[in-house]
PDB file of C-alpha atoms in Angstrom:
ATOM      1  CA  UNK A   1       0.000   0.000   0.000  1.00  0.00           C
ATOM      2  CA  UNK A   2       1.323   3.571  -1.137  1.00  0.00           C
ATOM      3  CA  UNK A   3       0.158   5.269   2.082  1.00  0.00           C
ATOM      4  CA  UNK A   4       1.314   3.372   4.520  1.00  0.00           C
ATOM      5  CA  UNK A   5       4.411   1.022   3.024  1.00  0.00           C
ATOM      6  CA  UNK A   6       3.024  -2.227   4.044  1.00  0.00           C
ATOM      7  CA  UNK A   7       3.171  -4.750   1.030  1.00  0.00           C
ATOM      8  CA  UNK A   8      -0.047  -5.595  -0.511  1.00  0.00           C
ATOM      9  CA  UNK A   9      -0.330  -9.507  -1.220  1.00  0.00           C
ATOM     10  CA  UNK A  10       1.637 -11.628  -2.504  1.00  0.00           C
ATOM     11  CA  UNK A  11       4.645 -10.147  -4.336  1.00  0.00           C
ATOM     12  CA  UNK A  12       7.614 -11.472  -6.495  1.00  0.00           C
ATOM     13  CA  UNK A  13      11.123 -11.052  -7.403  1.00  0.00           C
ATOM     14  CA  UNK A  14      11.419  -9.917 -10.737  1.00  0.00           C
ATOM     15  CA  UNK A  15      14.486 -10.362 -12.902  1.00  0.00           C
ATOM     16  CA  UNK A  16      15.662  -8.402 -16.086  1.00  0.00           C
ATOM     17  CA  UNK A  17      18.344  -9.761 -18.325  1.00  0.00           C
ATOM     18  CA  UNK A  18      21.222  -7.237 -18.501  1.00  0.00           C
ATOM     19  CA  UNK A  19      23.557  -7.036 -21.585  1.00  0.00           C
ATOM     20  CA  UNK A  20      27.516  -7.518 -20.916  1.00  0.00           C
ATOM     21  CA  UNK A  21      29.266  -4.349 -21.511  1.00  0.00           C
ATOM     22  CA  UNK A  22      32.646  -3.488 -21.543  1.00  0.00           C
ATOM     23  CA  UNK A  23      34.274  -0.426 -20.336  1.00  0.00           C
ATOM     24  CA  UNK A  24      38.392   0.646 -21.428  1.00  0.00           C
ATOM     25  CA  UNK A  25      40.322   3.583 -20.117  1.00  0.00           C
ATOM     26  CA  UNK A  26      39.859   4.688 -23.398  1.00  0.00           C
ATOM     27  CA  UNK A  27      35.700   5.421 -22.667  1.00  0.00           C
ATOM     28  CA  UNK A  28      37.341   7.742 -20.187  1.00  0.00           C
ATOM     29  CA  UNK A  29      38.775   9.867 -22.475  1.00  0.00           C
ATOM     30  CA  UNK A  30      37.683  12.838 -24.291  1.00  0.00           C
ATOM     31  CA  UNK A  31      39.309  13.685 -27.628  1.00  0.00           C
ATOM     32  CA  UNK A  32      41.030  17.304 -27.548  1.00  0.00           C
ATOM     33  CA  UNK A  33      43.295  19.074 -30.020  1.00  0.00           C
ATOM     34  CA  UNK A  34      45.947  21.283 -29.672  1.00  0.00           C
ATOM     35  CA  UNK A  35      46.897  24.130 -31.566  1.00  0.00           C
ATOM     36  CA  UNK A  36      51.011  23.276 -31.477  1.00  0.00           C
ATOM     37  CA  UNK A  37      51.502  19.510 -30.380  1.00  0.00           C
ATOM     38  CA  UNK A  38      55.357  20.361 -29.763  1.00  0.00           C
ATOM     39  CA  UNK A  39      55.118  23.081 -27.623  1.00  0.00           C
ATOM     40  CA  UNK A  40      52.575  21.743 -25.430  1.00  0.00           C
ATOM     41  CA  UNK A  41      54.726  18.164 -25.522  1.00  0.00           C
ATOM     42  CA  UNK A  42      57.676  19.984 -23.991  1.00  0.00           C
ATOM     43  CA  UNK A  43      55.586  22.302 -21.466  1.00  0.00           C
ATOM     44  CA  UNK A  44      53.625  19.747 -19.582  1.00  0.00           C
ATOM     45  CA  UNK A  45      57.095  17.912 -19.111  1.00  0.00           C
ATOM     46  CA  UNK A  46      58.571  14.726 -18.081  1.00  0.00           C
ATOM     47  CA  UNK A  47      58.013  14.728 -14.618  1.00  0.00           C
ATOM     48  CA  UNK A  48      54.903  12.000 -14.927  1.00  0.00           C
ATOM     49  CA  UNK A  49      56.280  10.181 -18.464  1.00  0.00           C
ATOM     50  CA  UNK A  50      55.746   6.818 -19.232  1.00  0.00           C
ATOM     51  CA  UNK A  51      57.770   5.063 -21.403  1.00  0.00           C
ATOM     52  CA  UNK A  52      56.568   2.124 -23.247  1.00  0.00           C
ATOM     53  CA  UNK A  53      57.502  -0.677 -25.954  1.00  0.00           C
ATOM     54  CA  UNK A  54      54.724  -3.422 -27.508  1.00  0.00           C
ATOM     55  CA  UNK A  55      55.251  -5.680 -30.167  1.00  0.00           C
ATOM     56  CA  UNK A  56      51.897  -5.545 -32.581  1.00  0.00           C
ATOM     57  CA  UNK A  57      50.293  -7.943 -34.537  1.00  0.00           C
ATOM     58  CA  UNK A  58      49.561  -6.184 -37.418  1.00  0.00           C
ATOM     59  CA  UNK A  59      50.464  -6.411 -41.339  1.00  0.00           C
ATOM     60  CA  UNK A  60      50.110  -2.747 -41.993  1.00  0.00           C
ATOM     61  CA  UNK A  61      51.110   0.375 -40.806  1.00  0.00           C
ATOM     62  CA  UNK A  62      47.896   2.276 -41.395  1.00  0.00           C
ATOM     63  CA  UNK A  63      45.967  -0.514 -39.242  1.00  0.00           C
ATOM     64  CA  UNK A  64      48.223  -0.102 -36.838  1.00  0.00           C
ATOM     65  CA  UNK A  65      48.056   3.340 -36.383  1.00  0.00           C
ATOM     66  CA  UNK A  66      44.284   3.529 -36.754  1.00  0.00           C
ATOM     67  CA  UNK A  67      44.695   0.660 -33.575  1.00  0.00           C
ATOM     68  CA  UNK A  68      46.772   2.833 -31.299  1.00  0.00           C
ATOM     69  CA  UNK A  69      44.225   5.754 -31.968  1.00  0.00           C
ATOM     70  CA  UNK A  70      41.439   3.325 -31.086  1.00  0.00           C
ATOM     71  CA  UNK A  71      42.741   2.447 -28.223  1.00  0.00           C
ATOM     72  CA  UNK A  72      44.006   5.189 -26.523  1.00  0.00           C
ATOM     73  CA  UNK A  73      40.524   7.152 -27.825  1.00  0.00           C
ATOM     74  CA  UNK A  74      42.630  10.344 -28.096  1.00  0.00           C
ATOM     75  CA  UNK A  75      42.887  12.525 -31.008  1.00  0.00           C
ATOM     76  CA  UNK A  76      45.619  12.418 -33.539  1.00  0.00           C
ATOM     77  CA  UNK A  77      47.608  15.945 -33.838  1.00  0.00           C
ATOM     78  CA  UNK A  78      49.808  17.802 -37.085  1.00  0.00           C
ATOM     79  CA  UNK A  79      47.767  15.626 -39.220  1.00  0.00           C
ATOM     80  CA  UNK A  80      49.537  12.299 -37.788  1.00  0.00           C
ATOM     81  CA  UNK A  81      46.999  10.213 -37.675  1.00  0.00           C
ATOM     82  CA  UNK A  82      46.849   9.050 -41.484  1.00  0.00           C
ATOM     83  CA  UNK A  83      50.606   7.511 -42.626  1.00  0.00           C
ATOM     84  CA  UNK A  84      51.902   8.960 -45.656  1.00  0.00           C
ATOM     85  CA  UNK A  85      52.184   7.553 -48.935  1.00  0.00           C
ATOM     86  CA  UNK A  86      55.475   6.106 -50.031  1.00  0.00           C
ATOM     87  CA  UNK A  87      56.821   6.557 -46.682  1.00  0.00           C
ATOM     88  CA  UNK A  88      59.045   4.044 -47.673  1.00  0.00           C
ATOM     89  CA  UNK A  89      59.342   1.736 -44.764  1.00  0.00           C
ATOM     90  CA  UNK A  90      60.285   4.513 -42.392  1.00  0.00           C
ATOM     91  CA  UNK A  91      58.581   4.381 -38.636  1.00  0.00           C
ATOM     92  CA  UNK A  92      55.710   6.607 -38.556  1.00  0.00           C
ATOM     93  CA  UNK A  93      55.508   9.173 -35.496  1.00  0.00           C
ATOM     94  CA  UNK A  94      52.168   9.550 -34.133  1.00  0.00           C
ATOM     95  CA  UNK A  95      50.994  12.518 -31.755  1.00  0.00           C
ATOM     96  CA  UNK A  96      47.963  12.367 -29.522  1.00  0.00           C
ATOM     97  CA  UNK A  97      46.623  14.146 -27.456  1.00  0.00           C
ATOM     98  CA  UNK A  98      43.041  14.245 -25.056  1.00  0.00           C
ATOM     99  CA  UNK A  99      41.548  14.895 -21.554  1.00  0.00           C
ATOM    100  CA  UNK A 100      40.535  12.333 -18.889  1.00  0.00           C
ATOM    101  CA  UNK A 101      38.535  12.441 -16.358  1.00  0.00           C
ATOM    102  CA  UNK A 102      38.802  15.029 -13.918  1.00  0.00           C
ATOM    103  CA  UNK A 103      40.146  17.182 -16.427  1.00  0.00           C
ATOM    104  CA  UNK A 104      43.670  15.623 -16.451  1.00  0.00           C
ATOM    105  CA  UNK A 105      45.521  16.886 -19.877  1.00  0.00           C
ATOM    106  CA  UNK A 106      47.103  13.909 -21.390  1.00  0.00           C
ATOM    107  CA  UNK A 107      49.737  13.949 -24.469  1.00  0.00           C
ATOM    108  CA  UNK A 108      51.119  10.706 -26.106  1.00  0.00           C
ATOM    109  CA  UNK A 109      53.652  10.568 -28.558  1.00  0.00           C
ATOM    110  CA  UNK A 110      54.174   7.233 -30.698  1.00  0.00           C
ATOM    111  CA  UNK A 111      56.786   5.877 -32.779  1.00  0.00           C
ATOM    112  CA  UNK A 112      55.114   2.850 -35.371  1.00  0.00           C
ATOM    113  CA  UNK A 113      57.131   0.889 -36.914  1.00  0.00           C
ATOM    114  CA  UNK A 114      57.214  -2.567 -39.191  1.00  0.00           C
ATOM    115  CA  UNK A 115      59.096  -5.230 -38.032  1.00  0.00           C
ATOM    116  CA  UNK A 116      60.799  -6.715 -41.240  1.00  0.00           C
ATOM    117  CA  UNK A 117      59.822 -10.139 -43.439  1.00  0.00           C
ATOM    118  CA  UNK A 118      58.344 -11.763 -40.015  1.00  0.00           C
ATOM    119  CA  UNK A 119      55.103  -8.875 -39.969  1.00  0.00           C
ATOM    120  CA  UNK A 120      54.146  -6.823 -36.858  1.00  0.00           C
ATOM    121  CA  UNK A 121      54.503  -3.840 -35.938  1.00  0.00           C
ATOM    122  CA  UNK A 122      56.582  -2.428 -33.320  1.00  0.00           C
ATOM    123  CA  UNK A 123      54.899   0.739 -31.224  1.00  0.00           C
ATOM    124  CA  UNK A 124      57.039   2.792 -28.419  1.00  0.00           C
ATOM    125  CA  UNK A 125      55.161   5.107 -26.941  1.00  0.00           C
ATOM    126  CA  UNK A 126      55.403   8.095 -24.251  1.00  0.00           C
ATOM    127  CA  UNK A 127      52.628   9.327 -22.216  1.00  0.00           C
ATOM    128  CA  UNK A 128      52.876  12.707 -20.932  1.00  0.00           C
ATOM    129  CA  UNK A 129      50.275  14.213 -18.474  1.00  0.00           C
ATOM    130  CA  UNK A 130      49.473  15.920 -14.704  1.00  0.00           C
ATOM    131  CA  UNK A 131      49.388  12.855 -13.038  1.00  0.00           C
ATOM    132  CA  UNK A 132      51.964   9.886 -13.576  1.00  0.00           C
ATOM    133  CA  UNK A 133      48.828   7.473 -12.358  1.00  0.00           C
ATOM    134  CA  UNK A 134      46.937   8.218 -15.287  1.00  0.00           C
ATOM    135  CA  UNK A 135      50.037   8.457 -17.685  1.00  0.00           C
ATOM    136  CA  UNK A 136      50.540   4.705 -16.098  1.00  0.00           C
ATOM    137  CA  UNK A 137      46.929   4.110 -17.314  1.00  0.00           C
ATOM    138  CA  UNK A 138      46.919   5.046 -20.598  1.00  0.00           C
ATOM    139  CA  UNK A 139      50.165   3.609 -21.401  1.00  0.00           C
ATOM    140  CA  UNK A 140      48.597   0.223 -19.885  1.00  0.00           C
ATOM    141  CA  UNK A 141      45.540   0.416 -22.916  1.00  0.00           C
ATOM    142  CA  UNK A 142      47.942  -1.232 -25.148  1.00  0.00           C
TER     143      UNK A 142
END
């Protein structure tokens, strides 16, 4: 009963089927540009880096890239986030940059490279931001 909080009857549990759903550091991420990628690389510092090297399974360098973007959900700077054509086997540098949660600025900086005859891709990648916790954590989305 409404007005006085007592159940009314006989009552049941009910159930609803919830979907799985997955959640990355990446969701936590919002996409930001900045106007000069270099300047703001070198003014937020080292202090809170994280340095990084993964070996890739990937056969080309575009799907890599277009990976490292995905997973990091941060937003490709100077035009880096489409390899050039007839870059002729040279590593590809890729700058990204975004803003996580609690406003933390965050800055990446990514060097993609192919591994030879044997295919992959190798990535090394710094994270620059305010906080070396979530420069830990984005580094870790890998």
């Amino acid at each position: 009963d409404p007005a006085t909080g007592e159940e009314e009857g006989d009552s049941f549990e009910e159930e609803y089927p919830l979907e799985d759903l997955e959640i990355a550091t990446s969701d936590f991420m919002a996409k930001v540009s900045v106007s000069d990628f270099r300047t703001s690389w070198e003014t937020m510092g080292n202090t809170n880096e994280v340095l990084e090297k993964f070996v890739l399974q990937f056969k080309k360098m575009e799907e890599a890239v277009a990976a490292v973007i995905d997973f990091l959900g941060m937003q490709p700077c100077d035009g880096t986030g489409t390899v050039r054509v007839n870059s002729g086997g040279k590593p590809h540098m890729l700058h990204l940059s975004g803003v996580f949660v609690g406003g933390r600025s965050v800055l990446a900086r990514a060097q993609i490279a192919m591994q030879g005859e044997s295919g992959g891709v190798i990535l090394k990648i710094a994270v620059r931001s305010e906080d070396q916790m979530v420069s830990r954590m984005v580094a870790d989305c890998i």
